[in-house]
mmCIF file of C-alpha atoms in Angstrom:
data_model
loop_
_atom_site.group_PDB
_atom_site.id
_atom_site.type_symbol
_atom_site.label_atom_id
_atom_site.label_comp_id
_atom_site.label_asym_id
_atom_site.label_seq_id
_atom_site.Cartn_x
_atom_site.Cartn_y
_atom_site.Cartn_z
ATOM 1 C CA UNK A 1 12.145 -109.791 -8.578
ATOM 2 C CA UNK A 2 10.031 -112.892 -7.367
ATOM 3 C CA UNK A 3 12.015 -112.759 -4.087
ATOM 4 C CA UNK A 4 10.729 -109.168 -3.539
ATOM 5 C CA UNK A 5 7.211 -109.823 -4.330
ATOM 6 C CA UNK A 6 6.970 -112.871 -2.143
ATOM 7 C CA UNK A 7 8.429 -110.820 0.869
ATOM 8 C CA UNK A 8 6.070 -107.828 0.198
ATOM 9 C CA UNK A 9 3.274 -110.263 0.088
ATOM 10 C CA UNK A 10 4.296 -112.179 3.260
ATOM 11 C CA UNK A 11 5.024 -108.689 5.032
ATOM 12 C CA UNK A 12 1.402 -107.458 4.044
ATOM 13 C CA UNK A 13 -0.163 -110.822 5.244
ATOM 14 C CA UNK A 14 1.591 -110.586 8.590
ATOM 15 C CA UNK A 15 0.463 -106.935 8.933
ATOM 16 C CA UNK A 16 -3.285 -107.619 8.176
ATOM 17 C CA UNK A 17 -3.154 -110.559 10.334
ATOM 18 C CA UNK A 18 -1.491 -108.748 13.394
ATOM 19 C CA UNK A 19 -4.035 -105.872 12.842
ATOM 20 C CA UNK A 20 -6.895 -108.408 12.973
ATOM 21 C CA UNK A 21 -5.816 -109.980 16.026
ATOM 22 C CA UNK A 22 -5.338 -106.483 17.587
ATOM 23 C CA UNK A 23 -8.939 -105.434 16.618
ATOM 24 C CA UNK A 24 -10.516 -108.579 17.919
ATOM 25 C CA UNK A 25 -8.426 -108.257 21.425
ATOM 26 C CA UNK A 26 -9.419 -104.778 21.618
ATOM 27 C CA UNK A 27 -13.231 -105.704 20.962
ATOM 28 C CA UNK A 28 -12.957 -108.317 23.701
ATOM 29 C CA UNK A 29 -11.591 -105.782 26.219
ATOM 30 C CA UNK A 30 -14.454 -103.367 25.534
ATOM 31 C CA UNK A 31 -16.927 -106.141 25.662
ATOM 32 C CA UNK A 32 -15.712 -107.301 29.016
ATOM 33 C CA UNK A 33 -15.881 -103.807 30.392
ATOM 34 C CA UNK A 34 -19.524 -103.525 29.517
ATOM 35 C CA UNK A 35 -19.899 -106.977 31.261
ATOM 36 C CA UNK A 36 -18.603 -105.451 34.364
ATOM 37 C CA UNK A 37 -21.261 -102.569 34.427
ATOM 38 C CA UNK A 38 -22.837 -102.937 38.004
ATOM 39 C CA UNK A 39 -26.706 -103.144 38.149
ATOM 40 C CA UNK A 40 -28.604 -100.881 40.748
ATOM 41 C CA UNK A 41 -28.819 -103.593 43.260
ATOM 42 C CA UNK A 42 -24.952 -104.079 43.272
ATOM 43 C CA UNK A 43 -24.507 -100.313 43.182
ATOM 44 C CA UNK A 44 -26.718 -100.189 46.323
ATOM 45 C CA UNK A 45 -24.739 -102.975 48.034
ATOM 46 C CA UNK A 46 -21.519 -101.175 47.416
ATOM 47 C CA UNK A 47 -22.460 -97.536 48.283
ATOM 48 C CA UNK A 48 -22.760 -95.500 51.325
ATOM 49 C CA UNK A 49 -24.468 -92.138 51.692
ATOM 50 C CA UNK A 50 -22.889 -89.443 54.096
ATOM 51 C CA UNK A 51 -25.414 -87.263 56.309
ATOM 52 C CA UNK A 52 -25.792 -83.784 55.070
ATOM 53 C CA UNK A 53 -22.714 -81.846 56.077
ATOM 54 C CA UNK A 54 -22.706 -78.074 56.928
ATOM 55 C CA UNK A 55 -19.454 -76.367 57.054
ATOM 56 C CA UNK A 56 -17.736 -72.903 56.645
ATOM 57 C CA UNK A 57 -15.888 -72.308 53.468
ATOM 58 C CA UNK A 58 -12.455 -70.445 53.223
ATOM 59 C CA UNK A 59 -13.978 -67.671 51.870
ATOM 60 C CA UNK A 60 -15.312 -65.154 54.605
ATOM 61 C CA UNK A 61 -19.208 -65.362 55.387
ATOM 62 C CA UNK A 62 -19.898 -68.362 53.046
ATOM 63 C CA UNK A 63 -20.862 -71.794 53.969
ATOM 64 C CA UNK A 64 -21.621 -75.079 52.212
ATOM 65 C CA UNK A 65 -24.174 -77.985 52.843
ATOM 66 C CA UNK A 66 -23.093 -81.196 50.983
ATOM 67 C CA UNK A 67 -23.794 -84.695 50.980
ATOM 68 C CA UNK A 68 -22.360 -87.628 49.190
ATOM 69 C CA UNK A 69 -22.845 -90.894 47.768
ATOM 70 C CA UNK A 70 -19.617 -93.069 48.185
ATOM 71 C CA UNK A 71 -19.170 -96.187 45.986
ATOM 72 C CA UNK A 72 -16.641 -98.704 47.354
ATOM 73 C CA UNK A 73 -14.714 -101.859 45.768
ATOM 74 C CA UNK A 74 -16.328 -104.247 48.104
ATOM 75 C CA UNK A 75 -18.855 -105.191 50.857
ATOM 76 C CA UNK A 76 -16.059 -105.127 53.264
ATOM 77 C CA UNK A 77 -14.934 -101.804 52.485
ATOM 78 C CA UNK A 78 -18.618 -100.468 52.792
ATOM 79 C CA UNK A 79 -18.871 -102.072 56.234
ATOM 80 C CA UNK A 80 -15.423 -100.354 57.005
ATOM 81 C CA UNK A 81 -16.903 -97.047 55.803
ATOM 82 C CA UNK A 82 -19.953 -97.395 57.914
ATOM 83 C CA UNK A 83 -17.823 -97.932 60.951
ATOM 84 C CA UNK A 84 -15.509 -94.937 59.949
ATOM 85 C CA UNK A 85 -18.337 -92.245 59.701
ATOM 86 C CA UNK A 86 -16.676 -89.703 62.030
ATOM 87 C CA UNK A 87 -13.261 -89.982 59.990
ATOM 88 C CA UNK A 88 -15.081 -89.546 56.711
ATOM 89 C CA UNK A 89 -17.226 -86.505 58.016
ATOM 90 C CA UNK A 90 -13.953 -84.933 59.375
ATOM 91 C CA UNK A 91 -12.260 -85.433 55.891
ATOM 92 C CA UNK A 92 -15.283 -83.859 54.094
ATOM 93 C CA UNK A 93 -15.201 -81.088 56.528
ATOM 94 C CA UNK A 94 -11.416 -80.348 56.056
ATOM 95 C CA UNK A 95 -11.852 -80.599 52.427
ATOM 96 C CA UNK A 96 -14.737 -78.344 51.870
ATOM 97 C CA UNK A 97 -13.581 -75.894 54.511
ATOM 98 C CA UNK A 98 -10.367 -75.449 52.628
ATOM 99 C CA UNK A 99 -12.063 -74.245 49.469
ATOM 100 C CA UNK A 100 -13.797 -70.954 48.361
ATOM 101 C CA UNK A 101 -17.044 -70.133 47.051
ATOM 102 C CA UNK A 102 -15.446 -69.568 43.691
ATOM 103 C CA UNK A 103 -13.682 -72.646 43.683
ATOM 104 C CA UNK A 104 -16.877 -74.600 44.286
ATOM 105 C CA UNK A 105 -18.936 -72.746 41.620
ATOM 106 C CA UNK A 106 -19.769 -74.710 38.407
ATOM 107 C CA UNK A 107 -19.515 -78.351 37.211
ATOM 108 C CA UNK A 108 -15.731 -77.931 37.406
ATOM 109 C CA UNK A 109 -15.907 -77.105 41.288
ATOM 110 C CA UNK A 110 -18.051 -80.131 41.882
ATOM 111 C CA UNK A 111 -15.946 -82.458 39.817
ATOM 112 C CA UNK A 112 -12.959 -81.031 41.671
ATOM 113 C CA UNK A 113 -14.552 -81.488 45.018
ATOM 114 C CA UNK A 114 -15.612 -85.032 44.141
ATOM 115 C CA UNK A 115 -11.924 -85.930 43.072
ATOM 116 C CA UNK A 116 -10.575 -84.476 46.223
ATOM 117 C CA UNK A 117 -12.788 -86.384 48.496
ATOM 118 C CA UNK A 118 -12.402 -89.517 46.701
ATOM 119 C CA UNK A 119 -8.488 -89.140 47.333
ATOM 120 C CA UNK A 120 -8.891 -88.387 50.805
ATOM 121 C CA UNK A 121 -11.304 -91.106 51.585
ATOM 122 C CA UNK A 122 -9.207 -93.633 49.546
ATOM 123 C CA UNK A 123 -6.580 -93.122 52.399
ATOM 124 C CA UNK A 124 -9.023 -93.876 55.172
ATOM 125 C CA UNK A 125 -10.514 -96.799 53.695
ATOM 126 C CA UNK A 126 -8.100 -99.842 54.321
ATOM 127 C CA UNK A 127 -10.219 -102.869 53.197
ATOM 128 C CA UNK A 128 -10.839 -101.801 49.809
ATOM 129 C CA UNK A 129 -10.657 -98.712 47.824
ATOM 130 C CA UNK A 130 -13.021 -95.796 46.802
ATOM 131 C CA UNK A 131 -14.391 -96.338 43.145
ATOM 132 C CA UNK A 132 -16.417 -93.220 43.012
ATOM 133 C CA UNK A 133 -17.839 -90.264 44.827
ATOM 134 C CA UNK A 134 -20.911 -88.220 43.692
ATOM 135 C CA UNK A 135 -22.094 -85.027 45.331
ATOM 136 C CA UNK A 136 -26.037 -85.685 45.967
ATOM 137 C CA UNK A 137 -26.616 -82.337 47.739
ATOM 138 C CA UNK A 138 -24.803 -79.266 47.222
ATOM 139 C CA UNK A 139 -25.747 -75.694 48.491
ATOM 140 C CA UNK A 140 -23.104 -72.755 48.727
ATOM 141 C CA UNK A 141 -24.230 -69.389 50.491
#
């Protein structure tokens, strides 16, 4: 009986200790993520804006006017993106032209567009990666 009680108390102590360690390790990870939040100046250093781009849509008699802010992982990637503006414009036009007015409508449409553009541009940029793409101008007619 005494052996069962000692084993049970030991098991509970190990479980509590393990839980405490996991809690504090998780807390440190969350703290470091907030430490990694970029300031406005850092965002400006790592971001590039596209020109306003107008293209026809896949749906007949409709077109879109779009502009994006592209956040990159490093200054080198930003410099590369600035040199690859023609490729970036072509990727944006190809992506937007492949969508219909209905696919672009609403917040889901914009989110999908941002994800698709991000994936295409990530394949173009070689000296880093695309962290985020934001639609900064959006008109569909």
